[in-house]
Each structure stands twice: as structure tokens, then as C-alpha cells.
Short mmCIF file of C-alpha atoms in Angstrom, two decimals:
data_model
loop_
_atom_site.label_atom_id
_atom_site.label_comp_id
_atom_site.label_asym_id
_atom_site.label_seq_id
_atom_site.Cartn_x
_atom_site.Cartn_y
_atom_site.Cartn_z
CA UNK A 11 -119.99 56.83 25.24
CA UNK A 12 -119.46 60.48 25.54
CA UNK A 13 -122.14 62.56 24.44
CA UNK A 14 -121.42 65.23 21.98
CA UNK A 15 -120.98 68.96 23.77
CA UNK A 16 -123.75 71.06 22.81
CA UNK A 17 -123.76 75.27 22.73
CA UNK A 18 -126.22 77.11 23.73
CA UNK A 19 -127.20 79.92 22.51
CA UNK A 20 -126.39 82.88 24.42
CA UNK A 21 -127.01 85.70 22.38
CA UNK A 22 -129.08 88.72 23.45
CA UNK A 23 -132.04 88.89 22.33
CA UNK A 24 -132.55 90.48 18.90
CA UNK A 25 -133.20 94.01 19.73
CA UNK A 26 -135.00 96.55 16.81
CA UNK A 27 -132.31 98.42 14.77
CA UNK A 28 -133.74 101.46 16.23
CA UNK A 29 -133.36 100.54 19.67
CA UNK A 30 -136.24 99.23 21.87
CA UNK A 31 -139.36 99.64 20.30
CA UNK A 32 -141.43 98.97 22.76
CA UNK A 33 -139.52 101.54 25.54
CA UNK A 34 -139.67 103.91 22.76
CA UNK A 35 -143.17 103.51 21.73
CA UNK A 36 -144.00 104.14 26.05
CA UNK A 37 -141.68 107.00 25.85
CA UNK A 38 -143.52 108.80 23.06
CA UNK A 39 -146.61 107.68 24.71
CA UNK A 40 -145.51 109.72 28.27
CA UNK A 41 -144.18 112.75 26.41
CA UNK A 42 -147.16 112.76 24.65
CA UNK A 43 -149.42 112.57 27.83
CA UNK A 44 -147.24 115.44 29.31
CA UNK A 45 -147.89 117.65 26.39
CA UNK A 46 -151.66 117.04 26.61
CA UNK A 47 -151.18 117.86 30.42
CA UNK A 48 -149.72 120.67 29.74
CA UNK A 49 -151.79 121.61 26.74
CA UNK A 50 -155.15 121.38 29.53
CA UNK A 51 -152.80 123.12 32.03
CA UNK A 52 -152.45 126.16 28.91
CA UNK A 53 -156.13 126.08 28.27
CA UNK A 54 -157.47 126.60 32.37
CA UNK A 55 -155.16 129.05 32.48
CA UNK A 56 -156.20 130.73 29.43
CA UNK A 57 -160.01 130.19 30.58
CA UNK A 58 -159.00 131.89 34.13
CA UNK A 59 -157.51 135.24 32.95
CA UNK A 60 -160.47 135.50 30.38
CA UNK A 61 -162.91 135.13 33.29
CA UNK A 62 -160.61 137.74 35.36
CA UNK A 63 -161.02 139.72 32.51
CA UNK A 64 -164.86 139.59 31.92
CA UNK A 65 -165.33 140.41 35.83
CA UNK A 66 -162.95 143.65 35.50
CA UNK A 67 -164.96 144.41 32.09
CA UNK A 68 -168.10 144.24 34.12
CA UNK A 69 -167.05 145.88 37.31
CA UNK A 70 -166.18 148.89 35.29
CA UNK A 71 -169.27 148.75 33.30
CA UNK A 72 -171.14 149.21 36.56
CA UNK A 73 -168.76 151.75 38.40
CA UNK A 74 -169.21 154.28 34.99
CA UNK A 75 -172.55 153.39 35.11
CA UNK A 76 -172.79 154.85 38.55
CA UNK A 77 -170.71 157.52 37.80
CA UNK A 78 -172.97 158.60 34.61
CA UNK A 79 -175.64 158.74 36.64
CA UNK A 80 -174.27 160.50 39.83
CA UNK A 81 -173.69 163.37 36.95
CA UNK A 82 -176.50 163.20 35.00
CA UNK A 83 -178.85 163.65 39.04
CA UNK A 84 -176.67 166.56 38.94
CA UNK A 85 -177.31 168.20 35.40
CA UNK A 86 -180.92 167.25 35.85
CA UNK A 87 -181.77 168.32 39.50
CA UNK A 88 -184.22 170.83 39.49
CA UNK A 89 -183.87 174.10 41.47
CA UNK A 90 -187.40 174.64 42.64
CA UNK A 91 -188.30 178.19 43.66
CA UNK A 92 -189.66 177.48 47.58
CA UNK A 93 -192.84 178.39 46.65
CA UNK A 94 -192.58 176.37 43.85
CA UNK A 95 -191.87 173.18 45.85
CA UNK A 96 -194.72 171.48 47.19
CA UNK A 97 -192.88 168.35 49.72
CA UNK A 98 -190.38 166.42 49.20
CA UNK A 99 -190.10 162.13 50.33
CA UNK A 100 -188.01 159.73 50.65
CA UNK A 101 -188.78 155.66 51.02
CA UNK A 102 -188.71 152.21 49.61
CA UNK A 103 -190.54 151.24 46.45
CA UNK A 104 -191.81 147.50 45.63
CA UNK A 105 -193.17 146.50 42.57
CA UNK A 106 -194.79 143.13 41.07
CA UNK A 107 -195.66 143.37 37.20
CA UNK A 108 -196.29 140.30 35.82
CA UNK A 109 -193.52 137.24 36.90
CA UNK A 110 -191.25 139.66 37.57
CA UNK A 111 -190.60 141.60 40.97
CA UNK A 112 -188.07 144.32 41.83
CA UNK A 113 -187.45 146.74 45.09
CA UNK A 114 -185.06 149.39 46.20
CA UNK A 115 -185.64 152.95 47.32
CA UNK A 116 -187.18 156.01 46.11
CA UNK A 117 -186.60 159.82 46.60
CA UNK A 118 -188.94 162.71 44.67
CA UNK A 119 -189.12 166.07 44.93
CA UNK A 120 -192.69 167.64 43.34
CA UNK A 121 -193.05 170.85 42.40
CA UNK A 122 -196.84 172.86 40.95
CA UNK A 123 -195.60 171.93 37.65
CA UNK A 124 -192.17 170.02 37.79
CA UNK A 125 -191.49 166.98 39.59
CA UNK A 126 -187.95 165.00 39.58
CA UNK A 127 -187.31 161.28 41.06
CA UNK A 128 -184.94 158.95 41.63
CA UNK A 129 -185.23 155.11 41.83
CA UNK A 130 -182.15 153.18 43.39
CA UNK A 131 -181.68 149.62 43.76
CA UNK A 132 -181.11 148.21 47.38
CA UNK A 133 -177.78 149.25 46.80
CA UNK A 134 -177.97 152.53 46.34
CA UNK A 135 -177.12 152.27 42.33
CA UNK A 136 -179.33 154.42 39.75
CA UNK A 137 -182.08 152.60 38.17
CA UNK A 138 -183.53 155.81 36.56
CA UNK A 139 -183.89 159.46 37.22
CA UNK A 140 -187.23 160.39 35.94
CA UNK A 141 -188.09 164.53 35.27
CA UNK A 142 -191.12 165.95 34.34
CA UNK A 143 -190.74 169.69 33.02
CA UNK A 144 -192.33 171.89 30.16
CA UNK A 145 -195.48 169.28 29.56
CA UNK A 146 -193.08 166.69 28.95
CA UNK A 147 -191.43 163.62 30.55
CA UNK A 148 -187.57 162.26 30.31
CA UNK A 149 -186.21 159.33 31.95
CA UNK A 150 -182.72 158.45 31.60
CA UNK A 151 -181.15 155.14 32.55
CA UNK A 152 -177.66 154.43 33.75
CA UNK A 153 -176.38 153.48 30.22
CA UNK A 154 -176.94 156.89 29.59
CA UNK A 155 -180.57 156.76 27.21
CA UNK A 156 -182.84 159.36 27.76
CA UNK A 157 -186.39 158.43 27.03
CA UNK A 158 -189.43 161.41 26.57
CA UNK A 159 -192.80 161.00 26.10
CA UNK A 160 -195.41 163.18 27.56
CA UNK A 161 -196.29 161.42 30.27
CA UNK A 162 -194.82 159.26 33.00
CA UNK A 163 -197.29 156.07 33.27
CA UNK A 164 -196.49 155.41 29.32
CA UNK A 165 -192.92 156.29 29.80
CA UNK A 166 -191.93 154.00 32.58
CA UNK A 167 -194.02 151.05 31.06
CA UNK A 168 -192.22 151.16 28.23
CA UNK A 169 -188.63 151.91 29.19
CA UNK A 170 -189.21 149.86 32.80
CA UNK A 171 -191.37 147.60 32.39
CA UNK A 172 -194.73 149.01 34.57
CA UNK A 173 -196.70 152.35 35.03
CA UNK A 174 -195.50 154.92 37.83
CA UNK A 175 -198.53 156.92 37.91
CA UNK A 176 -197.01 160.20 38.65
CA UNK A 177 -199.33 162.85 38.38
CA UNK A 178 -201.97 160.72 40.29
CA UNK A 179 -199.28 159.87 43.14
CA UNK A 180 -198.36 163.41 43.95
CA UNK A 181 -202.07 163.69 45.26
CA UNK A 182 -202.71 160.42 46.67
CA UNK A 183 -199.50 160.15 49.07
CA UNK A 184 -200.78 163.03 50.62
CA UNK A 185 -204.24 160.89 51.11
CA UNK A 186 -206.80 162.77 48.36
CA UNK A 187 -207.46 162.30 45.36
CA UNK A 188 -206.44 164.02 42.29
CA UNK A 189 -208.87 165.80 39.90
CA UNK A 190 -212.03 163.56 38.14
CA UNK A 191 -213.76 160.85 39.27
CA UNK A 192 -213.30 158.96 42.08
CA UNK A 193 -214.64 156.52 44.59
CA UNK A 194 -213.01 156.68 48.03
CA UNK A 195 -213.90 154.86 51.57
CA UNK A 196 -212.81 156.33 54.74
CA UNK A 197 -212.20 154.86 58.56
CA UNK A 198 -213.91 155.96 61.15
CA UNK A 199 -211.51 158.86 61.91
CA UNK A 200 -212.32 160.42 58.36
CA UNK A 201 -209.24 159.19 56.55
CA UNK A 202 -209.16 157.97 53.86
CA UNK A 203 -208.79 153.88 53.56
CA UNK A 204 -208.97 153.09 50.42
CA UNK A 205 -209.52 155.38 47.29
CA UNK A 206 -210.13 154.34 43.31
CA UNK A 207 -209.02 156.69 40.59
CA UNK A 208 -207.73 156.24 37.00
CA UNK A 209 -208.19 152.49 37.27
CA UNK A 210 -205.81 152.65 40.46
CA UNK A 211 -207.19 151.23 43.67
CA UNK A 212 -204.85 152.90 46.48
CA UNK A 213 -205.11 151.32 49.82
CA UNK A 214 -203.57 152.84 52.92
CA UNK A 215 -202.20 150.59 55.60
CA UNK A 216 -200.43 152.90 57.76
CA UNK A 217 -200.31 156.67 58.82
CA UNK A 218 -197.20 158.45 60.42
CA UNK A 219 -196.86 158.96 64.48
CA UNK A 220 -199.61 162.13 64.32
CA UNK A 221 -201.63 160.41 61.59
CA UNK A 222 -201.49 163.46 59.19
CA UNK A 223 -199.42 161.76 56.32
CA UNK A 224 -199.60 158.08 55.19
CA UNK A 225 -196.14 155.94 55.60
CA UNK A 226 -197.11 153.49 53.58
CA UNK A 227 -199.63 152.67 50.74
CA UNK A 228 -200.38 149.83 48.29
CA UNK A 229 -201.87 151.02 44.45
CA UNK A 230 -203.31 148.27 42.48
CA UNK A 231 -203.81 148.19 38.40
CA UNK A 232 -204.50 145.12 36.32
CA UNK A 233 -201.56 142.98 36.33
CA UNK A 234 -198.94 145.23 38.43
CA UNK A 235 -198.91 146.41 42.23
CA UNK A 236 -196.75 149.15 43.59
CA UNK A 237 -196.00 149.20 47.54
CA UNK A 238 -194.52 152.58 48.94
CA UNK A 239 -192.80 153.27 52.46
CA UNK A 240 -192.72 156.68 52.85
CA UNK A 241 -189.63 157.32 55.47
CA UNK A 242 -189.54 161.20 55.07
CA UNK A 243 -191.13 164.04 54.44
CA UNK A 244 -190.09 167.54 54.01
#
């Protein structure tokens, strides 16, 4: 007996009135990935030029910087009669005040009653330009400040952080000490090695080739310590 024919169903299946669902749904999915791509891509790039820009922002801040200063050594250098001018020096300075330590270089000119200096860092850019004229102090920094008070140990603590004592140093880098009491120990060629004045202990370590002038010195004073290396002398 013949059995009866039966159709099969060969329909496609049913597909979403909307189209595939499914390939849509990984399509939205992708596009959406490639706008959050490019959204991150946006943002780095954003993040870039704003460092680029904070680097040119500070690069300038430091080349006007150095330019303020290069005018202000020149409004403020003194013009010492030659009388008036007692030596001029030039060296490194090195300083430890509490956790904090700094060097760079150093260049004074003193004068019977004036005295000017300049404090670099190792590269040559102004720190400060300190100038002491008329019983009275200034310092200015390279943001352009100037600081007075009427003397230079106060000053420089409080705009720099430790004491330069000034008045002191003009005597004892030329190995004596400055007037009022003082204890001092010499070697056994009569220099002096080690002299204590104002609360500073200064020791010298070493004296130039003909031993008339010390080239470098250490001064001590409860919590900082100064180290000079005198290069020149005029």
C-alpha cells in the first residue's frame, strides 16, 4: 500500500520584521566599540596637546624668568668707586639646612659699605641677587619679588630658606675674623684653622697655590652648613 506523500517544510526560517536581530544587535555593538575607540583615541589626544601645552607654559615661565633677572643684575649692579671696592670672588656654594640640600655657584663683589651677590643654580639660572646698600638689605628672586630687611642672615632665612652671614663672610674668606668676640685656632704656619664667631664655627680646609687666601671653607650654625669654593679672586 502506498504511503501517503508527505511535504516538508521548506520555508526559511522566520526572520524578525526588522531584519536580523541578532546581526543587528552585533552591528550596533561594533559601531559602538568604534565610537568608544575613537572617543579614547579623542581623549589621548586631547591629554597630549594639554601636556605640550603645560611644557611650553613652563619653558617660558623659566626663559622670562631668566630674562627678569639678567635685567634686574643689570639695574642693580653696583658701580663701586676702586677705592671703594675691597675684592671681588667667584666659586661654588653648597648648602644643607635641615632635609633639604641645594648647590650652584656664587659671585660677590664687596665694597667698605656696599656689597652685591649673585647665587646661580648649576645651570647658570638666577636664584637671587642679593644687595646691601644705605644700612639696608634687598634680595630679589627671579619671579621678580624684592625682599628688604636690614640685614642679610634674617633676609635670606626667610626668603631662602637659611642664613648667608654676610657681613661676617666678607672678613672670614679673607681668613680673620670680623669685629667682637671670637675664638680662633691656628696651624702651625700661623693660619688660621678654624675660627668661632657669631655662633658660626668656620673651618678652613684648603688655601690657594701661595697660601695667602683660602679656596675653600666650611661655616657651621645649628641646623645648616654652608661649603664655599672660592675659584677667583680679584
Amino acid at each position: 500500500m502506498e504511503r501517503p506523500h508527505r511535504w516538508r517544510n521548506r520555508r526559511a526560517p522566520r526572520r524578525s520584521p526588522l531584519g536580523d536581530g541578532r546581526a543587528r544587535r552585533g552591528r550596533a555593538r561594533l559601531e559602538g566599540g568604534e565610537r568608544s575607540q575613537s572617543g579614547e583615541r579623542d581623549a589621548a589626544k586631547d591629554h597630549q596637546a594639554s601636556q605640550a601645552v603645560r611644557r611650553r607654559t613652563a619653558a617660558l615661565a623659566l626663559v622670562l624668568a631668566a630674562a627678569f633677572l639678567a635685567a634686574a643684575c643689570a639695574e642693580l649692579q653696583l658701580r663701586l668707586p676702586a677705592d671703594e671696592l675691597q675684592f671681588e670672588l667667584a666659586g661654588r656654594i653648597a648648602v644643607r639646612y635641615g632635609d633639604e640640600a641645594s648647590s650652584g655657584n656664587i659671585a660677590w663683589r664687596h665694597g667698605r659699605s656696599d656689597d652685591e651677590v649673585l647665587i646661580t643654580n648649576p645651570l647658570g639660572q638666577g636664584v637671587a641677587r642679593i644687595v646691601r646698600a644705605g644700612g639696608g638689605v634687598a634680595l630679589t628672586t627671579p619671579d621678580g619679588r624684592e625682599h628688604r630687611a636690614p640685614d642679610a642672615e634674617a633676609l635670606t632665612e626667610r626668603v631662602l630658606g637659611f642664613r648667608l652671614p654676610l657681613e661676617g663672610l666678607a672678613d672670614w674668606v679673607r681668613a680673620r675674623p670680623g669685629p667682637g668676640p671670637h675664638e680662633a685656632q691656628r696651624d702651625a704656619g700661623g693660619r688660621i684653622a678654624e675660627l668661632r664667631q657669631s655662633g658660626w664655627k668656620i673651618e678652613y680646609l684648603e688655601w690657594d697655590t701661595d697660601g695667602a687666601r683660602p679656596s675653600r671653607l666650611k661655616l657651621s650654625y645649628p641646623g645648616i652648613e654652608l661649603r664655599l669654593a672660592i675659584a677667583e679672586w680679584k
